[in-house]
Coordinates of C-alpha atoms in Angstrom, one line a residue:
M18 CA 73.6 60.1 120.8
T19 CA 74.7 60.1 117.5
D20 CA 78.2 59.9 115.6
Q21 CA 77.7 63.5 114.6
S22 CA 77.5 64.8 118.5
P23 CA 80.2 67.1 119.7
A24 CA 79.9 65.3 123.0
Y25 CA 80.5 61.8 121.4
H26 CA 83.6 63.1 119.5
Y27 CA 85.1 64.7 122.6
A28 CA 84.5 61.5 124.6
V29 CA 86.5 59.6 121.9
I30 CA 89.1 62.3 121.8
G31 CA 89.2 62.4 125.7
R32 CA 89.7 58.5 125.5
A33 CA 92.5 58.7 123.2
L34 CA 94.3 61.5 125.1
K35 CA 94.6 59.5 127.9
I36 CA 96.0 56.3 125.9
I37 CA 98.4 58.8 123.8
D38 CA 99.6 60.2 127.3
E39 CA 100.2 56.6 128.5
A40 CA 101.7 54.9 125.2
G41 CA 103.3 57.9 123.7
P42 CA 103.0 59.2 120.3
A43 CA 104.7 56.4 118.9
L44 CA 101.4 54.7 118.8
T45 CA 100.2 53.4 115.9
L46 CA 96.6 54.4 114.3
D47 CA 96.0 50.4 114.4
G48 CA 97.3 50.2 118.0
L49 CA 95.4 53.1 119.1
A50 CA 92.2 52.0 117.6
A51 CA 92.5 48.6 119.0
R52 CA 92.9 50.3 122.4
M53 CA 89.7 52.5 121.7
G54 CA 87.8 49.1 120.9
M55 CA 87.0 50.7 117.4
S56 CA 88.2 49.6 114.1
P57 CA 90.9 51.7 112.2
A58 CA 88.5 53.2 109.9
H59 CA 85.9 54.3 112.3
F60 CA 88.1 55.6 115.0
Q61 CA 89.9 57.9 112.1
R62 CA 86.4 58.8 110.7
T63 CA 85.4 60.1 113.8
F64 CA 88.5 61.5 115.0
S65 CA 88.5 63.5 111.6
Q66 CA 85.0 64.7 112.3
W67 CA 85.8 66.1 115.3
V68 CA 89.3 67.7 114.5
G69 CA 89.7 67.8 110.9
V70 CA 93.2 66.0 110.6
S71 CA 94.4 62.2 111.1
P72 CA 95.2 60.9 114.5
K73 CA 98.8 60.8 113.6
R74 CA 98.8 64.6 112.9
Y75 CA 96.8 65.3 115.8
Q76 CA 99.2 63.4 118.1
Q77 CA 102.0 65.5 116.8
Y78 CA 99.8 68.5 117.8
L79 CA 99.6 67.2 121.4
T80 CA 103.3 67.0 122.2
L81 CA 105.5 69.3 124.2
D82 CA 107.7 70.0 121.0
H83 CA 104.4 71.5 119.3
A84 CA 103.8 74.0 122.1
R85 CA 107.4 75.0 122.0
R86 CA 106.9 75.4 118.2
L87 CA 103.8 77.7 118.8
L88 CA 106.2 79.6 121.1
A89 CA 108.6 80.1 118.4
E90 CA 106.7 80.4 115.3
R91 CA 103.0 81.7 116.9
H92 CA 104.1 83.8 120.1
T93 CA 101.6 86.7 119.9
T94 CA 103.0 90.1 121.1
L95 CA 100.0 91.5 122.8
A96 CA 100.7 95.0 122.5
T97 CA 101.1 94.6 118.6
A98 CA 97.9 92.8 118.8
Q99 CA 96.2 95.4 120.4
D100 CA 97.3 98.0 118.0
V101 CA 96.5 96.2 114.9
G102 CA 92.6 95.9 116.6
L103 CA 92.9 92.1 117.1
S104 CA 91.2 93.2 120.7
G105 CA 88.3 95.7 121.3
S106 CA 84.6 96.0 121.8
G107 CA 83.7 95.1 118.2
R108 CA 84.9 91.7 116.3
L109 CA 87.6 90.2 118.3
H110 CA 90.1 88.1 115.9
D111 CA 88.1 85.5 114.4
L112 CA 85.4 85.2 117.1
F113 CA 82.3 87.6 117.0
L114 CA 82.9 88.6 121.0
T115 CA 81.7 92.0 122.8
W116 CA 82.4 92.5 126.4
E117 CA 81.7 94.6 129.4
A118 CA 83.1 94.3 132.9
M119 CA 81.3 94.5 136.2
S120 CA 82.2 97.6 138.3
P121 CA 84.7 96.9 141.0
G122 CA 81.9 97.8 143.7
D123 CA 79.4 94.9 142.2
Y124 CA 82.2 92.4 142.1
A125 CA 82.6 93.5 145.9
R126 CA 79.2 92.2 146.7
G127 CA 79.6 88.9 145.6
G128 CA 77.0 89.1 143.0
A129 CA 74.2 90.3 145.3
G130 CA 71.4 91.5 143.1
L131 CA 72.6 89.5 140.1
T132 CA 70.5 86.8 138.3
I133 CA 72.6 84.4 136.6
L134 CA 70.9 81.5 134.1
W135 CA 72.5 78.4 133.7
G136 CA 72.4 75.3 131.6
W137 CA 74.1 72.1 130.3
F138 CA 75.6 71.9 126.4
D139 CA 77.6 70.2 124.3
S140 CA 80.8 71.4 123.1
P141 CA 83.7 70.2 121.2
F142 CA 85.2 69.4 124.4
G143 CA 82.8 67.7 126.3
P144 CA 79.6 68.7 128.4
A145 CA 79.9 72.5 129.1
L146 CA 78.1 74.5 131.7
V147 CA 77.1 77.8 130.3
M148 CA 76.1 80.7 132.9
G149 CA 75.1 84.0 131.9
T150 CA 73.5 87.6 133.0
D151 CA 71.4 89.6 130.9
R152 CA 74.7 91.4 129.7
G153 CA 76.5 88.1 128.4
I154 CA 78.0 84.7 129.3
C155 CA 79.9 84.9 132.4
G156 CA 80.8 81.7 132.9
I157 CA 82.0 78.4 130.9
G158 CA 83.2 75.2 133.0
F159 CA 83.8 71.5 132.0
S160 CA 82.5 68.7 133.8
D161 CA 84.8 65.5 132.5
E162 CA 87.3 65.8 134.9
V163 CA 85.1 67.2 138.2
G164 CA 81.6 65.9 137.5
E165 CA 78.7 68.3 137.1
E166 CA 77.9 69.2 140.6
A167 CA 81.5 70.4 141.4
A168 CA 81.6 72.4 138.2
F169 CA 78.4 74.4 139.1
V170 CA 79.8 74.6 142.7
D171 CA 83.4 75.6 141.4
L172 CA 81.3 78.6 139.0
A173 CA 78.8 79.5 141.3
S174 CA 81.0 80.1 144.3
R175 CA 82.9 82.9 142.7
W176 CA 79.5 85.1 143.0
P177 CA 78.1 83.5 145.8
H178 CA 75.3 86.0 146.5
A179 CA 73.6 86.0 143.2
T180 CA 70.4 84.4 142.3
Y181 CA 71.0 81.3 140.1
V182 CA 68.2 80.1 137.7
E183 CA 68.7 76.8 135.3
N184 CA 67.3 78.1 131.9
P185 CA 69.2 76.8 128.9
E186 CA 66.8 77.9 126.2
A187 CA 67.5 81.6 127.3
L188 CA 71.5 80.7 126.9
R189 CA 71.1 78.6 124.0
P190 CA 71.9 81.1 121.3
W191 CA 75.0 82.6 123.0
A192 CA 76.2 78.7 123.9
L193 CA 75.6 77.8 120.2
S194 CA 77.6 81.0 118.8
A195 CA 80.3 80.5 121.6
F196 CA 81.1 76.8 120.0
A197 CA 80.5 77.5 116.7
P198 CA 81.9 80.9 115.7
S199 CA 81.6 80.2 112.1
A200 CA 77.8 81.0 112.6
G201 CA 78.8 84.3 112.5
A202 CA 76.4 85.3 115.3
E203 CA 77.5 87.8 118.1
T204 CA 78.6 86.3 121.6
P205 CA 78.3 88.8 124.4
L206 CA 80.5 88.3 127.5
H207 CA 80.0 89.7 131.0
L208 CA 83.2 89.8 133.1
I209 CA 82.9 89.5 136.7
G210 CA 85.9 90.0 138.4
A211 CA 88.4 91.8 140.6
P212 CA 89.9 94.9 138.5
F213 CA 93.3 93.4 138.1
Q214 CA 91.6 89.9 137.1
I215 CA 89.7 91.7 134.3
K216 CA 93.1 93.3 133.2
V217 CA 94.5 90.0 132.6
W218 CA 91.5 88.5 130.9
E219 CA 91.7 91.7 128.6
A220 CA 95.0 90.8 127.7
L221 CA 93.9 87.1 127.0
L222 CA 91.2 88.1 124.7
A223 CA 93.8 89.8 122.6
I224 CA 95.2 86.4 121.7
P225 CA 94.4 85.1 118.3
T226 CA 93.4 81.8 117.7
G227 CA 96.2 79.2 116.9
H228 CA 98.6 81.8 118.9
V229 CA 99.8 81.7 122.3
T230 CA 101.7 84.0 124.7
T231 CA 103.6 83.6 127.9
Y232 CA 102.7 84.3 131.6
S233 CA 105.7 87.0 131.7
E234 CA 104.5 89.0 128.6
I235 CA 100.8 89.2 130.1
A236 CA 102.3 90.5 133.3
T237 CA 104.5 93.1 131.4
R238 CA 101.2 94.0 128.9
V239 CA 99.0 94.6 132.4
G240 CA 101.7 96.8 133.7
H241 CA 103.1 94.4 136.5
P242 CA 106.2 92.9 135.0
S243 CA 107.2 91.1 138.1
A244 CA 103.6 89.7 139.1
Q245 CA 104.0 86.3 137.1
R246 CA 102.6 84.4 139.8
A247 CA 99.4 86.8 140.3
V248 CA 98.9 86.7 136.7
G249 CA 99.1 83.1 136.7
T250 CA 96.6 82.9 139.7
A251 CA 94.4 85.4 137.4
V252 CA 94.5 83.0 134.3
G253 CA 93.4 80.3 136.4
R254 CA 90.8 82.0 137.7
N255 CA 89.2 82.9 134.4
P256 CA 85.4 82.1 134.5
I257 CA 84.7 82.0 130.9
S258 CA 86.8 79.0 129.5
F259 CA 87.8 78.7 125.9
L260 CA 86.2 82.0 125.3
I261 CA 88.6 83.9 127.1
P262 CA 91.6 81.6 125.9
C263 CA 93.6 81.2 129.0
H264 CA 94.6 77.7 127.4
R265 CA 96.9 80.0 125.2
A266 CA 99.0 81.0 128.0
L267 CA 102.3 79.1 128.3
R268 CA 105.2 79.2 130.5
R269 CA 108.4 80.6 129.0
D270 CA 110.1 77.2 128.3
G271 CA 106.9 76.3 126.1
G272 CA 105.5 73.9 129.0
L273 CA 101.9 74.1 129.2
G274 CA 101.7 75.1 133.1
G275 CA 98.6 74.6 134.4
Y276 CA 94.8 74.3 133.4
H277 CA 91.7 74.9 135.8
W278 CA 89.5 72.3 133.9
G279 CA 92.4 69.6 133.7
L280 CA 95.6 69.8 131.5
P281 CA 94.2 67.2 129.0
R282 CA 91.8 69.8 127.9
K283 CA 94.2 72.4 127.5
R284 CA 96.1 70.2 124.9
A285 CA 93.2 69.3 123.1
M286 CA 92.1 73.0 122.8
L287 CA 95.6 73.8 121.6
A288 CA 95.7 70.8 118.8
W289 CA 92.0 71.8 118.0
E290 CA 92.7 75.2 117.1
A291 CA 96.1 74.2 115.4
A292 CA 94.3 72.1 113.1
R293 CA 91.8 74.5 112.0
T294 CA 94.4 77.5 111.6
G295 CA 96.9 75.0 109.7
M296 CA 99.7 75.2 112.4

């Protein structure tokens, strides 16, 4: 594995996140690099290759204050986002995404008759399990917190009667476009969920990179303003992590809320996006 590998970069970032959580944002570059067992120059170079900003700047992005600034300054109004064309079947904000949803009847059969391909890929956020049907990606999960076997069981249990076939080569073009959107290739998604879940996931798809929304706004957008708890559950059950950006949903007070694949990854995703959008 080379220093250019996304998995290498995220492994460094993941370790740094844990150290920052323990020591706080006042930790200096020299102190952080020493804790990482790296020289300051090597650590800063590796860090900047992954995120594009200095470790100090990134530390600022990881704080609760940053989440609150996002909420105050980049809080997306979902109705407006859809009105100006940020959601739909064509080019979705800054990613080339198209999607279609499985019918409720097909979903109720638990994936019976469906063949789901799967494979492991490097991503900016650690090893990623990608699953897909002939229509598009239907699942993305991460293994750092739970391990590869548990991540596979987690995703596969959502469609227990499907047939699972390991075939990373068939999925590779979609996986590459998913984690490198600048390549300009289209990434099709196949949303497999209950009707209410799909409505929530479609609302998440309307949130542009570098922006956030709240669980309460999503509830209002899907026509159930008092169903914030149900919305939170649906957000947590989103099977296509990162591409359906449940990491951009925050509590009304700016708190991060939960994240199915671990809060350090949610913070890393928000900070990674913020660095790329100049926030």
